[in-house]
Amino acid sequence: MLLLPRIDDDLAAKAQAAGCSYCGGRLDVADFPRRPLGVGGDGIEDNYVSRRSFCCAVEGCRRRCTPPSVRFLGRKVYVGALVVLATALQHGPSKQSVTKLSALLGISRRTLVRWRRWWSTMFATSRFWTSLRGRFVPAVDAATLPASLLTRVTPVDDEPPLVTLLRLLAPISTRPHLEASAS
Ligand SMILES: [Zn+2]
């Protein structure tokens, strides 16, 4: 899991180096406090208490710039890796392992069901998915997202496929969220 904060640091450093997207001004650190929803597993939350964000230093602009994040996906503060992993597992392995996973992460079955619905409705019909799915031939099965997508990503070096997938999904962690295009 420590890999994810490191990737987020890279994404944040890149955004800060680029400067304010409105005026090109210097960006100062102005992180957001965050409280992940629906997650109560021990030790997981420590990596999710804040999200990297910047504020333009130029008087009269002062706009906020929040870089993409592999840990925070979508409008709601979901814990990226867990959302992908938990919903992916829901399609494959037995009911028993889903129950075990729920218990381990402190996520209720209801939360899992809600996440799964998000993938099959909001995500599957989004502009983001439309811009991404064309890269996969043959097509990724939309009905079994994100499990189907997880099996199709091409990992860079030795990184886990889950990390590759999160990097691919990072654009939807910023505005305009699911309206974003795949990078
Ligand atoms: Zn600015």
Coordinates of C-alpha atoms and ligand atoms in Angstrom, one line a residue:
M1 CA 0.0 0.0 0.0
L2 CA 2.9 2.4 0.6
L3 CA 3.5 2.4 -3.1
L4 CA 0.3 4.4 -3.6
P5 CA 1.2 7.4 -1.5
R6 CA 4.5 7.5 -3.4
I7 CA 2.8 7.6 -6.8
D8 CA 0.6 10.4 -5.5
D9 CA 3.7 12.3 -4.4
D10 CA 5.0 12.0 -7.9
L11 CA 1.7 13.2 -9.4
A12 CA 1.6 16.1 -7.0
A13 CA 5.2 17.1 -7.7
K14 CA 4.5 17.2 -11.4
A15 CA 1.4 19.4 -10.8
Q16 CA 3.3 21.8 -8.5
A17 CA 6.2 22.1 -11.0
A18 CA 3.7 23.0 -13.7
G19 CA 2.4 25.9 -11.6
C20 CA -1.1 27.4 -11.5
S21 CA -3.2 26.3 -14.5
Y22 CA -4.9 29.7 -14.6
C23 CA -2.1 32.2 -14.3
G24 CA 1.1 30.1 -14.1
G25 CA 1.8 31.3 -10.6
R26 CA 3.7 29.5 -7.9
L27 CA 1.7 26.8 -6.1
D28 CA 1.8 26.5 -2.3
V29 CA 0.8 23.4 -0.4
A30 CA -2.7 23.5 0.9
D31 CA -3.6 19.8 1.6
F32 CA -7.2 18.8 2.2
P33 CA -8.1 16.9 5.4
R34 CA -9.9 13.8 4.4
R35 CA -11.9 11.1 6.1
P36 CA -12.4 7.9 4.0
L37 CA -16.0 6.7 4.1
G38 CA -17.0 3.2 4.8
V39 CA -13.6 2.0 5.9
G40 CA -12.6 1.1 9.4
G41 CA -9.8 -1.4 8.9
D42 CA -6.8 -0.9 11.2
G43 CA -3.8 0.9 9.8
I44 CA -5.4 1.6 6.4
E45 CA -6.7 5.0 7.3
D46 CA -3.3 6.5 8.3
N47 CA -2.5 6.8 4.6
Y48 CA -5.8 8.6 3.8
V49 CA -6.1 11.4 6.3
S50 CA -5.2 14.1 3.8
R51 CA -5.1 14.7 0.1
R52 CA -2.4 16.6 -1.6
S53 CA -3.6 20.0 -2.9
F54 CA -2.1 23.3 -3.8
C55 CA -3.1 27.0 -3.7
C56 CA -1.9 29.6 -6.2
A57 CA 0.4 32.1 -4.4
V58 CA -0.5 35.0 -6.7
E59 CA -2.7 37.7 -5.0
G60 CA -6.0 38.0 -6.9
C61 CA -5.8 34.4 -8.3
R62 CA -5.4 32.1 -5.3
R63 CA -7.0 29.3 -7.1
R64 CA -6.8 25.8 -5.9
C65 CA -5.1 23.0 -7.8
T66 CA -5.7 19.5 -6.8
P67 CA -3.5 16.9 -8.6
P68 CA -4.7 13.5 -9.7
S69 CA -4.5 10.8 -7.0
V70 CA -4.4 7.1 -7.2
R71 CA -5.8 6.9 -3.6
F72 CA -8.8 9.1 -4.0
L73 CA -11.3 8.2 -6.8
G74 CA -14.5 9.9 -7.8
R75 CA -16.6 12.5 -6.2
K76 CA -17.0 10.8 -3.0
V77 CA -13.9 10.1 -0.9
Y78 CA -13.5 6.4 -1.7
V79 CA -10.3 4.7 -0.9
G80 CA -9.1 4.0 -4.4
A81 CA -7.3 0.7 -4.0
L82 CA -10.0 -0.8 -1.8
V83 CA -12.8 0.2 -4.1
V84 CA -11.2 -1.5 -7.0
L85 CA -10.0 -4.5 -5.2
A86 CA -13.2 -5.1 -3.2
T87 CA -15.5 -4.7 -6.2
A88 CA -13.3 -6.7 -8.4
L89 CA -13.4 -9.6 -5.9
Q90 CA -17.1 -9.4 -5.8
H91 CA -17.4 -10.7 -9.3
G92 CA -15.1 -13.6 -9.1
P93 CA -14.5 -15.4 -5.8
S94 CA -17.1 -16.9 -3.6
K95 CA -19.6 -15.2 -1.4
Q96 CA -17.5 -16.5 1.5
S97 CA -14.4 -14.5 0.5
V98 CA -16.5 -11.4 0.0
T99 CA -17.8 -11.8 3.6
K100 CA -14.2 -12.3 4.8
L101 CA -13.0 -9.2 2.9
S102 CA -15.8 -7.1 4.3
A103 CA -14.9 -8.1 7.8
L104 CA -11.2 -7.6 7.2
L105 CA -11.6 -4.0 5.8
G106 CA -14.5 -3.0 8.0
I107 CA -16.6 -2.5 4.9
S108 CA -20.2 -3.6 5.0
R109 CA -21.8 -5.8 2.3
R110 CA -24.1 -2.9 1.5
T111 CA -21.1 -0.7 0.8
L112 CA -19.6 -3.3 -1.5
V113 CA -22.9 -3.5 -3.3
R114 CA -23.0 0.2 -3.7
W115 CA -19.5 0.3 -5.1
R116 CA -20.3 -2.4 -7.5
R117 CA -23.4 -0.5 -8.7
W118 CA -21.2 2.6 -9.2
W119 CA -18.9 0.6 -11.6
S120 CA -21.7 -0.9 -13.6
T121 CA -23.7 2.3 -13.9
M122 CA -21.8 5.6 -13.3
F123 CA -18.5 4.3 -14.5
A124 CA -19.6 2.1 -17.4
T125 CA -21.6 4.9 -19.0
S126 CA -19.0 7.7 -18.3
R127 CA -17.1 9.8 -20.8
F128 CA -14.0 8.6 -19.1
W129 CA -14.7 4.9 -19.8
T130 CA -15.7 5.8 -23.4
S131 CA -12.3 7.4 -23.9
L132 CA -10.5 4.5 -22.3
R133 CA -12.2 1.3 -23.5
G134 CA -11.1 1.7 -27.1
R135 CA -7.5 0.8 -26.1
F136 CA -8.6 -2.7 -25.3
V137 CA -9.0 -5.2 -28.1
P138 CA -11.0 -7.4 -27.7
A139 CA -13.3 -5.2 -25.7
V140 CA -13.4 -5.3 -21.9
D141 CA -16.6 -6.7 -20.5
A142 CA -18.5 -3.7 -19.0
A143 CA -20.8 -5.9 -17.0
T144 CA -18.0 -7.3 -14.8
L145 CA -16.0 -4.1 -14.2
P146 CA -13.6 -3.5 -12.6
A147 CA -12.6 -7.2 -12.4
S148 CA -12.5 -7.4 -16.2
L149 CA -10.3 -4.3 -16.5
L150 CA -8.0 -5.5 -13.8
T151 CA -7.1 -8.6 -15.8
R152 CA -6.4 -6.6 -18.9
V153 CA -4.0 -3.9 -17.8
T154 CA -0.3 -4.1 -18.7
P155 CA 1.8 -3.5 -15.6
V156 CA 4.9 -1.3 -15.8
D157 CA 8.0 -3.1 -14.6
D158 CA 7.1 -5.2 -11.6
E159 CA 4.2 -3.2 -10.2
P160 CA 1.1 -5.0 -9.1
P161 CA -1.7 -4.8 -11.8
L162 CA -3.9 -3.0 -9.2
V163 CA -1.4 -0.1 -9.1
T164 CA -1.4 0.0 -13.0
L165 CA -5.2 0.1 -12.9
L166 CA -5.2 2.9 -10.3
R167 CA -2.8 5.0 -12.3
L168 CA -5.0 4.5 -15.3
L169 CA -8.0 5.7 -13.2
A170 CA -6.2 8.6 -11.6
P171 CA -7.7 11.3 -13.9
I172 CA -11.2 10.7 -12.4
S173 CA -9.9 11.7 -9.0
T174 CA -9.9 15.4 -10.1
R175 CA -12.5 17.6 -11.6
P176 CA -14.3 17.0 -13.9
H177 CA -14.2 13.5 -12.5
L178 CA -15.9 11.0 -14.8
E179 CA -16.1 13.6 -17.5
A180 CA -12.3 13.5 -17.7
S181 CA -10.5 11.9 -20.6
A182 CA -8.1 9.0 -20.0
S183 CA -4.5 10.3 -20.2
Ligands
ZN1 ZN -3.0 31.5 -10.2

